[in-house]
PDB file of C-alpha atoms and ligand atoms in Angstrom:
ATOM      1  CA  MET A   1     173.904 -82.775 -66.437  1.00 49.00           C
ATOM      2  CA  THR A   2     172.993 -79.317 -65.970  1.00 49.00           C
ATOM      3  CA  ILE A   3     170.457 -78.376 -63.379  1.00 50.00           C
ATOM      4  CA  PRO A   4     167.845 -75.947 -64.762  1.00 51.00           C
ATOM      5  CA  SER A   5     167.621 -72.871 -62.714  1.00 46.00           C
ATOM      6  CA  THR A   6     164.512 -72.777 -60.964  1.00 45.00           C
ATOM      7  CA  ARG A   7     162.319 -69.845 -61.687  1.00 47.00           C
ATOM      8  CA  ARG A   8     160.975 -68.260 -58.662  1.00 45.00           C
ATOM      9  CA  ARG A   9     157.763 -66.504 -58.901  1.00 44.00           C
ATOM     10  CA  VAL A  10     157.268 -63.679 -56.631  1.00 41.00           C
ATOM     11  CA  LEU A  11     153.811 -62.737 -56.311  1.00 38.00           C
ATOM     12  CA  LEU A  12     153.521 -59.218 -55.261  1.00 39.00           C
ATOM     13  CA  GLY A  13     150.194 -59.075 -53.561  1.00 38.00           C
ATOM     14  CA  LEU A  14     149.522 -55.577 -53.686  1.00 39.00           C
ATOM     15  CA  THR A  15     146.295 -54.638 -52.193  1.00 38.00           C
ATOM     16  CA  THR A  16     144.873 -51.225 -52.671  1.00 36.00           C
ATOM     17  CA  GLY A  17     142.681 -51.267 -49.815  1.00 38.00           C
ATOM     18  CA  GLY A  18     145.213 -49.942 -47.367  1.00 37.00           C
ATOM     19  CA  LEU A  19     144.889 -46.328 -48.185  1.00 35.00           C
ATOM     20  CA  VAL A  20     143.167 -44.511 -45.442  1.00 36.00           C
ATOM     21  CA  GLY A  21     142.462 -40.865 -45.946  1.00 34.00           C
ATOM     22  CA  LEU A  22     143.692 -39.072 -42.983  1.00 35.00           C
ATOM     23  CA  LEU A  23     141.513 -36.079 -42.704  1.00 34.00           C
ATOM     24  CA  ALA A  24     143.359 -33.704 -40.417  1.00 37.00           C
ATOM     25  CA  ALA A  25     140.751 -31.576 -38.916  1.00 37.00           C
ATOM     26  CA  CYS A  26     141.947 -28.074 -38.896  1.00 38.00           C
ATOM     27  CA  GLY A  27     140.721 -27.048 -35.491  1.00 41.00           C
ATOM     28  CA  GLY A  28     139.717 -23.541 -34.636  1.00 43.00           C
ATOM     29  CA  GLY A  29     142.590 -21.311 -33.754  1.00 42.00           C
ATOM     30  CA  THR A  30     142.663 -20.090 -30.331  1.00 44.00           C
ATOM     31  CA  THR A  31     141.821 -16.426 -30.252  1.00 42.00           C
ATOM     32  CA  THR A  32     144.520 -14.341 -28.802  1.00 44.00           C
ATOM     33  CA  GLY A  33     143.685 -11.289 -26.850  1.00 45.00           C
ATOM     34  CA  GLY A  34     145.485  -8.814 -28.961  1.00 48.00           C
ATOM     35  CA  ALA A  35     144.340  -7.818 -32.419  1.00 51.00           C
ATOM     36  CA  ALA A  36     140.661  -8.068 -32.854  1.00 50.00           C
ATOM     37  CA  PRO A  37     139.888 -10.311 -35.821  1.00 53.00           C
ATOM     38  CA  THR A  38     137.498  -8.723 -38.201  1.00 58.00           C
ATOM     39  CA  ALA A  39     136.889 -11.566 -40.638  1.00 55.00           C
ATOM     40  CA  PRO A  40     133.765 -13.500 -39.750  1.00 53.00           C
ATOM     41  CA  PRO A  41     134.077 -17.188 -39.664  1.00 51.00           C
ATOM     42  CA  PRO A  42     132.827 -18.948 -42.799  1.00 51.00           C
ATOM     43  CA  ALA A  43     129.290 -20.127 -42.317  1.00 49.00           C
ATOM     44  CA  THR A  44     129.977 -23.350 -44.124  1.00 47.00           C
ATOM     45  CA  SER A  45     132.424 -24.738 -41.735  1.00 45.00           C
ATOM     46  CA  VAL A  46     130.565 -24.229 -38.485  1.00 44.00           C
ATOM     47  CA  SER A  47     130.427 -27.412 -36.605  1.00 47.00           C
ATOM     48  CA  SER A  48     128.945 -25.936 -33.472  1.00 52.00           C
ATOM     49  CA  SER A  49     125.556 -26.962 -32.428  1.00 65.00           C
ATOM     50  CA  ALA A  50     124.486 -23.394 -32.204  1.00 80.00           C
ATOM     51  CA  ASN A  51     122.851 -21.692 -35.128  1.00 94.00           C
ATOM     52  CA  GLN A  52     124.603 -18.573 -36.371  1.00 96.00           C
ATOM     53  CA  VAL A  53     122.993 -15.196 -36.814  1.00 97.00           C
ATOM     54  CA  THR A  54     124.667 -12.018 -37.817  1.00 98.00           C
ATOM     55  CA  ALA A  55     123.376  -8.658 -36.526  1.00 98.00           C
ATOM     56  CA  VAL A  56     124.887  -5.677 -38.253  1.00 98.00           C
ATOM     57  CA  LEU A  57     124.479  -2.577 -36.091  1.00 98.00           C
ATOM     58  CA  THR A  58     124.544   0.766 -37.882  1.00 98.00           C
ATOM     59  CA  ASP A  59     123.399   4.329 -36.914  1.00 98.00           C
ATOM     60  CA  PHE A  60     120.571   3.533 -36.157  1.00 97.00           C
ATOM     61  CA  HIS A  61     119.414   0.341 -37.488  1.00 98.00           C
ATOM     62  CA  ILE A  62     119.804  -3.400 -36.741  1.00 98.00           C
ATOM     63  CA  GLN A  63     119.988  -5.756 -39.683  1.00 98.00           C
ATOM     64  CA  LEU A  64     119.615  -9.395 -38.817  1.00 97.00           C
ATOM     65  CA  SER A  65     120.704 -12.090 -41.290  1.00 95.00           C
ATOM     66  CA  PRO A  66     117.772 -13.974 -42.809  1.00 88.00           C
ATOM     67  CA  GLN A  67     116.877 -16.743 -40.384  1.00 88.00           C
ATOM     68  CA  THR A  68     114.086 -19.009 -39.284  1.00 94.00           C
ATOM     69  CA  TYR A  69     114.127 -19.325 -35.565  1.00 95.00           C
ATOM     70  CA  HIS A  70     113.527 -22.510 -33.674  1.00 95.00           C
ATOM     71  CA  PRO A  71     113.900 -23.111 -30.002  1.00 95.00           C
ATOM     72  CA  GLY A  72     117.427 -23.827 -29.201  1.00 94.00           C
ATOM     73  CA  PRO A  73     120.913 -22.213 -29.036  1.00 95.00           C
ATOM     74  CA  TYR A  74     121.713 -19.356 -31.302  1.00 96.00           C
ATOM     75  CA  THR A  75     124.949 -17.464 -31.500  1.00 97.00           C
ATOM     76  CA  PHE A  76     124.410 -13.840 -32.587  1.00 97.00           C
ATOM     77  CA  THR A  77     127.469 -12.124 -33.991  1.00 98.00           C
ATOM     78  CA  ALA A  78     127.040  -8.398 -33.490  1.00 98.00           C
ATOM     79  CA  GLU A  79     129.044  -6.172 -35.808  1.00 98.00           C
ATOM     80  CA  ASN A  80     129.125  -2.466 -35.125  1.00 98.00           C
ATOM     81  CA  LYS A  81     129.390  -0.911 -38.466  1.00 98.00           C
ATOM     82  CA  GLY A  82     128.113   2.491 -37.348  1.00 98.00           C
ATOM     83  CA  HIS A  83     130.099   5.437 -36.238  1.00 98.00           C
ATOM     84  CA  THR A  84     129.069   5.414 -32.579  1.00 98.00           C
ATOM     85  CA  GLU A  85     128.972   2.810 -29.967  1.00 98.00           C
ATOM     86  CA  HIS A  86     126.294   0.209 -30.010  1.00 98.00           C
ATOM     87  CA  ALA A  87     125.354  -3.053 -28.356  1.00 98.00           C
ATOM     88  CA  LEU A  88     122.867  -5.830 -28.961  1.00 98.00           C
ATOM     89  CA  GLU A  89     120.158  -6.982 -26.520  1.00 98.00           C
ATOM     90  CA  LEU A  90     117.560  -9.639 -26.795  1.00 98.00           C
ATOM     91  CA  ASP A  91     114.566  -9.675 -24.572  1.00 98.00           C
ATOM     92  CA  GLY A  92     112.073 -12.417 -24.627  1.00 97.00           C
ATOM     93  CA  PRO A  93     110.652 -15.684 -23.142  1.00 95.00           C
ATOM     94  CA  GLY A  94     114.049 -16.982 -22.216  1.00 82.00           C
ATOM     95  CA  GLY A  95     114.938 -13.751 -20.348  1.00 93.00           C
ATOM     96  CA  ASN A  96     117.192 -11.081 -21.630  1.00 94.00           C
ATOM     97  CA  SER A  97     120.812 -11.028 -22.557  1.00 96.00           C
ATOM     98  CA  ARG A  98     122.930  -8.420 -24.085  1.00 97.00           C
ATOM     99  CA  THR A  99     126.461  -7.791 -25.323  1.00 98.00           C
ATOM    100  CA  GLY A 100     128.836  -5.325 -23.916  1.00 98.00           C
ATOM    101  CA  ILE A 101     129.109  -1.949 -25.550  1.00 98.00           C
ATOM    102  CA  LEU A 102     130.820  -2.180 -28.940  1.00 98.00           C
ATOM    103  CA  GLN A 103     132.979   0.555 -30.319  1.00 98.00           C
ATOM    104  CA  PRO A 104     132.747   1.287 -34.037  1.00 98.00           C
ATOM    105  CA  GLY A 105     134.369  -1.502 -36.005  1.00 98.00           C
ATOM    106  CA  ARG A 106     134.129  -3.929 -33.261  1.00 98.00           C
ATOM    107  CA  SER A 107     132.254  -7.215 -33.150  1.00 98.00           C
ATOM    108  CA  THR A 108     131.323  -9.741 -30.567  1.00 98.00           C
ATOM    109  CA  THR A 109     129.159 -12.796 -30.073  1.00 98.00           C
ATOM    110  CA  LEU A 110     126.134 -13.433 -27.942  1.00 97.00           C
ATOM    111  CA  THR A 111     124.802 -16.981 -27.453  1.00 96.00           C
ATOM    112  CA  VAL A 112     121.175 -17.176 -26.506  1.00 96.00           C
ATOM    113  CA  ASN A 113     119.107 -20.313 -25.801  1.00 95.00           C
ATOM    114  CA  LEU A 114     115.914 -19.226 -27.607  1.00 95.00           C
ATOM    115  CA  LYS A 115     112.525 -20.359 -26.458  1.00 96.00           C
ATOM    116  CA  SER A 116     109.203 -20.281 -28.403  1.00 96.00           C
ATOM    117  CA  GLY A 117     107.810 -16.740 -28.589  1.00 96.00           C
ATOM    118  CA  THR A 118     108.748 -13.307 -29.647  1.00 97.00           C
ATOM    119  CA  TYR A 119     111.950 -11.558 -28.834  1.00 97.00           C
ATOM    120  CA  GLN A 120     112.681  -7.892 -28.926  1.00 98.00           C
ATOM    121  CA  VAL A 121     116.041  -7.230 -30.462  1.00 98.00           C
ATOM    122  CA  PHE A 122     117.394  -3.779 -29.894  1.00 98.00           C
ATOM    123  CA  CYS A 123     120.364  -1.590 -28.968  1.00 98.00           C
ATOM    124  CA  PRO A 124     120.311  -0.780 -25.347  1.00 98.00           C
ATOM    125  CA  VAL A 125     122.554   2.349 -25.665  1.00 98.00           C
ATOM    126  CA  ASP A 126     120.652   5.493 -24.616  1.00 95.00           C
ATOM    127  CA  GLY A 127     118.008   6.487 -27.050  1.00 97.00           C
ATOM    128  CA  HIS A 128     119.033   4.206 -29.869  1.00 98.00           C
ATOM    129  CA  LYS A 129     116.110   2.039 -29.520  1.00 98.00           C
ATOM    130  CA  ASP A 130     113.725   4.937 -30.274  1.00 98.00           C
ATOM    131  CA  LEU A 131     115.978   6.067 -33.098  1.00 98.00           C
ATOM    132  CA  GLY A 132     115.178   2.739 -34.854  1.00 98.00           C
ATOM    133  CA  MET A 133     117.627   0.255 -33.522  1.00 98.00           C
ATOM    134  CA  LYS A 134     114.965  -2.318 -32.773  1.00 98.00           C
ATOM    135  CA  THR A 135     113.471  -5.248 -34.503  1.00 97.00           C
ATOM    136  CA  GLN A 136     111.989  -8.504 -33.295  1.00 96.00           C
ATOM    137  CA  ILE A 137     112.295 -12.176 -34.131  1.00 96.00           C
ATOM    138  CA  THR A 138     109.611 -14.904 -33.725  1.00 96.00           C
ATOM    139  CA  VAL A 139     110.835 -18.178 -32.518  1.00 96.00           C
ATOM    140  CA  GLY A 140     108.756 -21.020 -34.063  1.00 92.00           C
ATOM    141  CA  GLY A 141     107.291 -23.942 -32.361  1.00 72.00           C
ATOM    142  CA  ALA A 142     109.115 -26.790 -33.907  1.00 63.00           C
ATOM    143  CA  PRO A 143     112.191 -27.694 -32.016  1.00 59.00           C
ATOM    144  CA  ALA A 144     115.318 -28.806 -33.770  1.00 53.00           C
ATOM    145  CA  PRO A 145     115.153 -32.548 -34.704  1.00 56.00           C
ATOM    146  CA  THR A 146     118.060 -33.328 -32.443  1.00 53.00           C
ATOM    147  CA  ASP A 147     116.532 -31.417 -29.611  1.00 48.00           C
ATOM    148  CA  ARG A 148     113.649 -33.650 -28.640  1.00 48.00           C
ATOM    149  CA  VAL A 149     113.352 -37.150 -30.028  1.00 50.00           C
ATOM    150  CA  ASN A 150     109.741 -37.535 -29.056  1.00 53.00           C
ATOM    151  CA  ALA A 151     108.489 -34.348 -30.636  1.00 49.00           C
ATOM    152  CA  PRO A 152     105.850 -34.876 -33.279  1.00 58.00           C
ATOM    153  CA  ALA A 153     106.931 -34.178 -36.819  1.00 59.00           C
ATOM    154  CA  PRO A 154     106.728 -30.464 -37.769  1.00 58.00           C
ATOM    155  CA  PRO A 155     104.196 -29.434 -40.356  1.00 60.00           C
ATOM    156  CA  PRO A 156     105.808 -29.132 -43.892  1.00 63.00           C
ATOM    157  CA  GLY A 157     106.687 -25.690 -44.949  1.00 61.00           C
ATOM    158  CA  ASN A 158     107.775 -24.263 -41.657  1.00 51.00           C
ATOM    159  CA  GLY A 159     104.718 -21.983 -41.768  1.00 49.00           C
ATOM    160  CA  TYR A 160     106.726 -18.878 -41.262  1.00 50.00           C
TER     161      TYR A 160
HETATM  162 CU1   CU B   1     123.117   1.867 -30.747  1.00 71.03          CU
END
């Protein structure tokens, strides 16, 4: 009498639910003090809570990137694209703050906690303001939604 071989059934329970996408967050590289990076950070990957504004300084004009201003922190990136030294200063309800003197081709950042009202934006280098390096921004009344929870809903359309 032969004993039939038993068939063993191996059930491979393969579940597909185990794949977890590991998103490696490429953190911002530390800035070394040597060579000055000239490439501005891509605006789409900014995770900072501060809003980003670009201020291009030329001889003798200040060009701000299009922006609607609300109370809160803003980081101004001042780029000196002129042929002489410039700087950027903001003067308004929150006080005034300025960058250091920028040599041609240099850039720096200036973080300002904007408050409601009008700010004068100009170059504090001698005479440059009168030569045309001045503009102004108006900070609207509606705070950022994450700023104050109990603030009333802003009117539609931003009225700007
Ligand atoms: Cu200037």
